Coordinates of C-alpha atoms and ligand atoms in Angstrom, one line a residue:
M1 CA 16.6 -4.4 71.5
Y2 CA 17.6 -7.9 72.3
E3 CA 20.5 -7.6 74.3
Y4 CA 19.6 -9.8 77.2
A5 CA 18.6 -12.2 75.2
T6 CA 21.3 -12.6 72.3
R7 CA 24.0 -12.0 75.0
K8 CA 23.4 -15.0 76.7
R9 CA 23.0 -16.8 74.0
G10 CA 24.7 -15.7 71.3
Y11 CA 22.1 -15.6 68.5
L12 CA 18.3 -15.4 67.9
M13 CA 15.5 -18.3 67.8
D14 CA 13.1 -17.8 65.1
L15 CA 9.9 -18.8 66.6
R16 CA 7.8 -16.8 63.8
G17 CA 4.3 -17.9 62.9
R18 CA 3.9 -20.4 65.6
D19 CA 0.8 -20.7 67.7
F20 CA 1.6 -20.0 70.9
L21 CA -1.1 -23.0 72.3
K22 CA 0.5 -25.4 76.0
L23 CA 3.8 -24.9 76.6
L24 CA 3.9 -28.4 75.8
D25 CA 4.7 -28.0 72.0
F26 CA 8.0 -25.6 73.1
S27 CA 11.5 -26.7 74.1
T28 CA 13.1 -25.6 77.0
E29 CA 15.7 -23.1 74.9
E30 CA 12.8 -21.8 72.7
I31 CA 10.5 -21.0 76.6
E32 CA 13.5 -19.8 77.9
Y33 CA 13.5 -17.2 74.9
L34 CA 10.8 -15.7 75.3
I35 CA 11.3 -15.2 78.9
D36 CA 14.5 -13.5 77.9
V37 CA 12.9 -11.6 75.0
A38 CA 10.1 -9.9 77.9
A39 CA 13.0 -9.2 80.3
D40 CA 14.3 -6.8 77.4
L41 CA 10.9 -5.3 76.8
K42 CA 10.6 -4.8 80.2
A43 CA 13.6 -2.5 80.7
K44 CA 12.4 -0.6 77.1
K45 CA 9.5 0.3 79.0
R46 CA 11.3 0.7 82.3
K47 CA 13.5 3.1 80.1
G48 CA 10.5 4.6 77.8
E49 CA 12.2 3.5 74.8
A50 CA 9.2 3.2 72.3
H51 CA 9.3 0.0 70.5
E52 CA 6.5 -0.3 67.7
Y53 CA 8.1 -3.0 66.0
L54 CA 5.0 -4.0 64.9
K55 CA 3.0 -1.2 63.7
G56 CA 0.5 -1.8 61.5
K57 CA -0.8 -5.1 62.3
N58 CA -4.1 -5.8 63.6
V59 CA -4.8 -8.9 66.1
A60 CA -8.5 -10.3 67.5
L61 CA -8.9 -11.5 71.1
I62 CA -11.5 -13.8 71.8
F63 CA -12.7 -13.9 75.3
E64 CA -15.5 -16.4 76.0
K65 CA -14.3 -16.1 80.0
D66 CA -14.0 -12.9 82.0
S67 CA -10.1 -11.4 82.4
T68 CA -8.2 -8.6 83.5
R69 CA -4.8 -9.6 83.6
T70 CA -4.8 -11.3 80.3
R71 CA -6.9 -8.3 78.2
C72 CA -4.9 -5.7 79.6
A73 CA -2.0 -6.7 78.9
F74 CA -3.1 -8.3 75.1
E75 CA -3.7 -4.8 74.4
V76 CA -1.3 -2.8 76.1
G77 CA 1.1 -5.2 75.0
A78 CA -0.3 -4.7 71.3
Y79 CA -0.6 -0.6 71.4
D80 CA 2.8 -1.4 72.8
L81 CA 4.2 -2.9 69.7
G82 CA 2.3 -0.5 67.6
M83 CA -0.5 -2.7 66.5
N84 CA -4.5 -2.2 66.3
V85 CA -7.0 -3.9 69.1
T86 CA -9.9 -6.0 68.2
Y87 CA -11.5 -7.4 71.4
L88 CA -14.2 -9.9 71.1
G89 CA -16.5 -11.2 74.1
P90 CA -18.5 -13.5 76.0
T91 CA -21.3 -12.4 73.6
G92 CA -21.5 -10.1 70.3
S93 CA -19.8 -12.5 67.9
Q94 CA -21.0 -15.8 66.2
M95 CA -18.6 -17.7 67.0
G96 CA -19.4 -20.9 68.6
K97 CA -23.7 -19.8 68.6
K98 CA -24.3 -19.4 64.6
E99 CA -20.4 -19.9 63.3
T100 CA -18.0 -22.7 63.5
I101 CA -14.7 -22.5 65.5
A102 CA -13.2 -24.0 61.9
D103 CA -15.5 -20.8 60.2
T104 CA -14.0 -18.4 62.5
A105 CA -10.6 -19.2 62.9
R106 CA -10.8 -18.8 58.7
V107 CA -12.5 -15.5 58.8
L108 CA -10.2 -13.9 61.2
A109 CA -7.4 -15.2 60.1
S110 CA -8.0 -13.3 56.7
M111 CA -8.2 -10.1 58.7
Y112 CA -5.7 -10.1 61.8
D113 CA -1.9 -10.9 62.6
G114 CA -3.0 -12.9 65.4
I115 CA -5.6 -14.2 67.9
E116 CA -5.7 -14.2 71.1
Y117 CA -8.4 -16.2 72.1
R118 CA -9.7 -17.3 76.1
G119 CA -12.5 -19.7 76.7
F120 CA -13.1 -23.5 77.8
G121 CA -12.0 -26.6 76.6
Q122 CA -7.8 -26.6 75.1
D123 CA -9.8 -28.7 71.6
V124 CA -11.1 -25.4 70.9
V125 CA -8.0 -23.3 71.1
E126 CA -6.3 -26.1 69.1
E127 CA -9.2 -26.4 66.5
L128 CA -8.6 -22.4 66.3
A129 CA -5.2 -22.5 65.4
K130 CA -5.7 -25.8 62.6
Y131 CA -7.6 -23.6 60.5
S132 CA -6.4 -20.2 61.3
K133 CA -3.4 -19.2 59.1
V134 CA -2.7 -16.1 61.2
P135 CA -0.2 -17.8 65.1
V136 CA -3.1 -18.4 67.4
W137 CA -2.4 -17.9 71.0
N138 CA -4.0 -19.3 74.2
G139 CA -4.9 -17.3 76.8
L140 CA -6.6 -19.5 79.0
T141 CA -8.4 -22.9 78.5
N142 CA -9.9 -25.4 81.3
E143 CA -6.6 -26.8 81.0
F144 CA -3.9 -24.7 80.9
H145 CA -2.6 -21.1 80.9
P146 CA 0.3 -20.1 79.6
T147 CA 1.2 -16.9 79.2
Q148 CA 0.7 -17.0 83.3
M149 CA 3.8 -18.8 82.9
L150 CA 5.8 -17.1 81.4
A151 CA 4.9 -14.6 83.5
D152 CA 5.7 -16.8 86.8
M153 CA 9.1 -17.8 85.3
L154 CA 10.4 -14.5 84.2
T155 CA 9.2 -13.1 88.5
I156 CA 11.2 -16.5 90.1
K157 CA 13.9 -15.5 87.7
E158 CA 13.9 -11.8 88.8
E159 CA 13.8 -12.8 92.5
F160 CA 16.4 -15.7 92.3
G161 CA 18.6 -14.5 89.3
H162 CA 17.9 -18.3 88.0
L163 CA 15.5 -21.0 88.0
K164 CA 16.6 -24.1 87.7
G165 CA 16.8 -26.5 90.9
L166 CA 14.7 -24.1 92.5
N167 CA 11.9 -25.8 94.9
F168 CA 8.6 -24.5 93.5
V169 CA 5.8 -26.1 95.5
Y170 CA 1.8 -25.2 94.1
L171 CA -0.9 -25.8 96.7
G172 CA -4.4 -26.4 96.0
D173 CA -6.5 -27.2 93.1
A174 CA -3.4 -28.9 91.1
R175 CA -5.5 -30.0 88.7
N176 CA -6.5 -26.8 87.1
N177 CA -5.5 -25.3 84.5
V178 CA -2.9 -23.4 86.9
G179 CA -2.0 -25.9 88.1
N180 CA -1.2 -28.1 85.3
S181 CA 0.4 -25.4 83.4
L182 CA 3.0 -24.9 86.5
M183 CA 3.8 -28.3 86.2
V184 CA 4.4 -28.3 82.7
A185 CA 6.4 -25.1 83.3
S186 CA 8.6 -26.6 86.1
A187 CA 9.0 -29.6 84.2
K188 CA 10.8 -27.6 81.1
L189 CA 12.7 -25.7 82.6
G190 CA 14.1 -27.8 85.7
L191 CA 12.9 -26.7 89.1
N192 CA 11.6 -29.5 91.6
F193 CA 7.8 -29.6 91.1
T194 CA 6.0 -30.3 94.5
C195 CA 2.2 -30.5 93.6
C196 CA 1.0 -30.2 97.8
A197 CA -3.1 -31.8 97.3
P198 CA -5.6 -33.5 98.1
K199 CA -5.7 -36.8 96.0
E200 CA -9.0 -36.1 94.3
L201 CA -7.9 -32.9 93.3
F202 CA -4.0 -34.8 91.8
P203 CA -2.8 -33.5 88.5
E204 CA -4.2 -36.2 85.3
E205 CA -1.7 -39.4 85.3
S206 CA -1.0 -39.1 82.5
L207 CA 0.2 -35.6 82.5
V208 CA 1.9 -36.0 85.3
E209 CA 3.6 -38.9 83.5
T210 CA 4.6 -37.0 80.8
C211 CA 5.9 -33.9 83.0
K212 CA 8.0 -36.6 85.2
K213 CA 9.6 -38.0 81.8
I214 CA 10.3 -34.0 80.9
A215 CA 11.4 -33.2 84.2
S216 CA 14.5 -36.0 84.7
E217 CA 15.9 -34.9 81.0
N218 CA 16.2 -31.2 82.5
G219 CA 18.0 -32.6 86.1
S220 CA 14.6 -32.3 88.2
S221 CA 11.6 -34.2 90.0
I222 CA 8.0 -34.2 90.3
T223 CA 6.7 -35.2 93.5
L224 CA 3.0 -35.7 94.1
T225 CA 1.9 -34.9 98.2
E226 CA -1.0 -34.8 100.5
D227 CA 1.6 -33.6 103.0
V228 CA 1.3 -29.8 103.1
M229 CA 4.4 -29.5 105.8
E230 CA 6.4 -32.1 104.4
G231 CA 5.6 -30.3 100.9
T232 CA 6.2 -27.5 101.6
K233 CA 9.9 -27.9 103.3
N234 CA 12.9 -26.6 101.8
A235 CA 10.0 -24.5 99.3
N236 CA 11.7 -21.8 97.2
V237 CA 8.3 -20.9 95.7
L238 CA 4.8 -21.3 97.3
Y239 CA 2.1 -20.9 94.6
T240 CA -1.6 -21.1 94.9
D241 CA -4.3 -20.1 93.4
V242 CA -8.3 -20.1 93.9
W243 CA -10.4 -23.5 94.4
V244 CA -13.5 -23.3 91.8
S245 CA -11.4 -21.8 88.7
M246 CA -14.1 -19.9 85.9
G247 CA -16.2 -22.3 84.4
E248 CA -17.1 -24.5 87.5
A249 CA -20.2 -24.9 89.1
M250 CA -21.0 -22.8 92.3
D251 CA -22.3 -25.6 94.6
L252 CA -19.1 -26.9 94.0
W253 CA -17.5 -24.0 97.0
K254 CA -18.9 -26.6 99.7
P255 CA -16.7 -30.2 98.6
R256 CA -13.6 -27.6 97.7
I257 CA -13.9 -25.9 100.8
D258 CA -13.7 -28.7 102.3
L259 CA -10.8 -30.4 100.2
L260 CA -8.6 -27.7 100.3
K261 CA -8.9 -25.3 103.7
A262 CA -6.1 -27.4 104.9
Y263 CA -3.6 -26.2 102.0
Q264 CA -4.4 -22.7 102.6
V265 CA -0.8 -20.9 102.4
N266 CA -0.7 -19.2 105.3
K267 CA 1.7 -17.9 107.5
E268 CA 2.7 -21.5 109.3
V269 CA 3.2 -22.4 106.3
M270 CA 5.5 -19.7 104.4
D271 CA 7.3 -19.7 107.8
N272 CA 7.8 -23.8 106.4
A273 CA 9.1 -22.8 103.3
S274 CA 13.2 -22.0 103.0
S275 CA 13.6 -18.5 104.5
D276 CA 14.3 -17.3 100.9
A277 CA 11.0 -18.2 100.4
I278 CA 8.5 -16.4 98.0
F279 CA 4.1 -16.0 97.2
L280 CA 3.1 -16.1 94.1
H281 CA -0.8 -16.3 92.3
C282 CA -2.0 -16.0 89.3
L283 CA -4.5 -13.1 90.4
P284 CA -7.6 -12.7 91.3
S285 CA -7.4 -14.3 95.4
F286 CA -9.7 -14.4 97.4
H287 CA -7.8 -13.4 100.0
N288 CA -10.5 -11.4 102.2
T289 CA -14.1 -10.6 101.9
G290 CA -13.4 -7.2 99.2
T291 CA -15.5 -9.3 96.4
T292 CA -18.6 -10.3 95.9
I293 CA -18.1 -14.2 96.1
G294 CA -15.8 -13.9 98.8
K295 CA -18.6 -12.6 101.2
E296 CA -21.2 -14.5 100.0
I297 CA -18.6 -17.1 100.2
Y298 CA -17.9 -15.7 104.3
E299 CA -21.6 -15.5 105.1
K300 CA -22.7 -19.5 104.0
Y301 CA -19.6 -20.6 105.5
G302 CA -18.2 -18.5 107.2
L303 CA -14.6 -18.2 105.8
K304 CA -12.6 -15.4 105.2
E305 CA -9.7 -15.8 103.2
M306 CA -9.3 -18.4 101.3
E307 CA -6.8 -19.9 99.1
V308 CA -4.1 -17.4 101.1
T309 CA -4.5 -15.7 104.1
D310 CA -4.6 -11.6 103.7
E311 CA -1.9 -11.9 105.5
V312 CA 0.6 -13.6 103.6
F313 CA -1.1 -12.2 100.7
E314 CA 0.0 -8.5 102.1
S315 CA 3.7 -9.8 103.4
D316 CA 6.5 -9.6 102.4
K317 CA 7.1 -12.2 100.7
S318 CA 4.4 -11.7 98.4
R319 CA 5.5 -10.9 94.3
V320 CA 2.1 -11.0 93.6
F321 CA 2.1 -7.5 91.7
E322 CA 5.1 -7.8 90.1
E323 CA 4.4 -11.1 88.8
A324 CA 0.6 -9.9 87.5
E325 CA 2.7 -6.7 86.1
N326 CA 5.0 -9.5 83.6
R327 CA 2.5 -10.7 82.4
L328 CA 2.4 -7.9 80.3
H329 CA 5.6 -7.6 78.7
T330 CA 5.3 -11.6 78.5
I331 CA 2.9 -11.8 76.6
K332 CA 4.5 -8.6 74.4
A333 CA 7.1 -10.9 73.9
V334 CA 4.9 -14.1 72.3
M335 CA 3.5 -11.1 70.1
L336 CA 6.8 -9.9 69.0
E337 CA 8.5 -13.0 68.5
T338 CA 5.5 -15.3 66.6
L339 CA 4.2 -12.2 64.4
K340 CA 7.4 -10.5 63.6
Ligands
LIG401 N1 -4.1 -14.8 85.8 C1 -4.9 -14.1 85.0 O1 -5.0 -14.3 83.7 O2 -5.7 -13.1 85.4 P1 -6.8 -12.9 84.6 O3 -8.5 -13.6 84.7 O4 -7.6 -11.0 85.1 O5 -7.2 -12.3 82.9
LIG402 N1 -8.3 -21.1 87.6 C1 -8.3 -19.9 87.1 C2 -7.4 -19.2 87.0 C3 -7.5 -17.3 86.6 C4 -6.4 -16.8 86.0 C5 -9.4 -19.9 87.2 O1 -9.6 -20.8 85.9 O2 -10.9 -19.7 86.9

């Protein structure tokens, strides 16, 4: 099973019992290893080979925010590994309302082998992990989205054959969960990270400083700029995310549009990047008026496309659906390596 992961390094890494809360908790080698295990699992799935390595185990999935990709990747990943799943949605459990996080963690850990959490503060997932004797996986918090990073980096690696030294540019709300995590992932894996955003939406200074230190150890750089054309020159990867994230107020749309419309990924920006550049987006994306929010924004502010134009989203440079599929293989790798 571990063909790619072992061929590359000659040994397996031991991540059993570890939580997966943020990439800052993992070494470069451990992150690279998880990406390689995901590539192995993807090959297995492609060949139709069964891989029920965790048969009989049970996992709980807590979702306090909506999800398509993350939930489905955890569910299908668990089934492929032979596990059973319980989904706990925003309503219907006692967590947070009548029962503390610490108590919920101890109850769930007594019945399940692993717990996924998507919700609000990073402190919540950290608290769950503190009181859980089984691994806890972060399926997105306000601050970080670490499982998304593994899928993004696997997608980039599939495209370019390597990660180190590539120029990665993130445009948009750079202090959200995805922006923060991409800066950490790039620093850990040696990609040159450029944040292209208005100053108001630059990531927090302390995180930038931490990432600069990590990047310098890995021979790469962290750059913050407000200048789109300067920032996207020579980019190998252009990445953007929604301008208002889950849990943020709807009345933020107007100020965000005003701040971020100059940072939309459109053909001009894509053409300014390297000729081999690809476009990535964690999804979901507002690239047309085909959604209720997309339609509402159009009616209120006259904008048909937001963080990315439909032209770029649908172009042959876009790898967004390959990236979405890779959520499955990478989340499966995290569950397998921490539970086996
Ligand atoms: N990218 C991502 O996390 O998508 P979902 O919100 O659909 O899980
Ligand atoms: N920043 C987005 C990511 C969604 C996957 C959000 O939190 O809504």
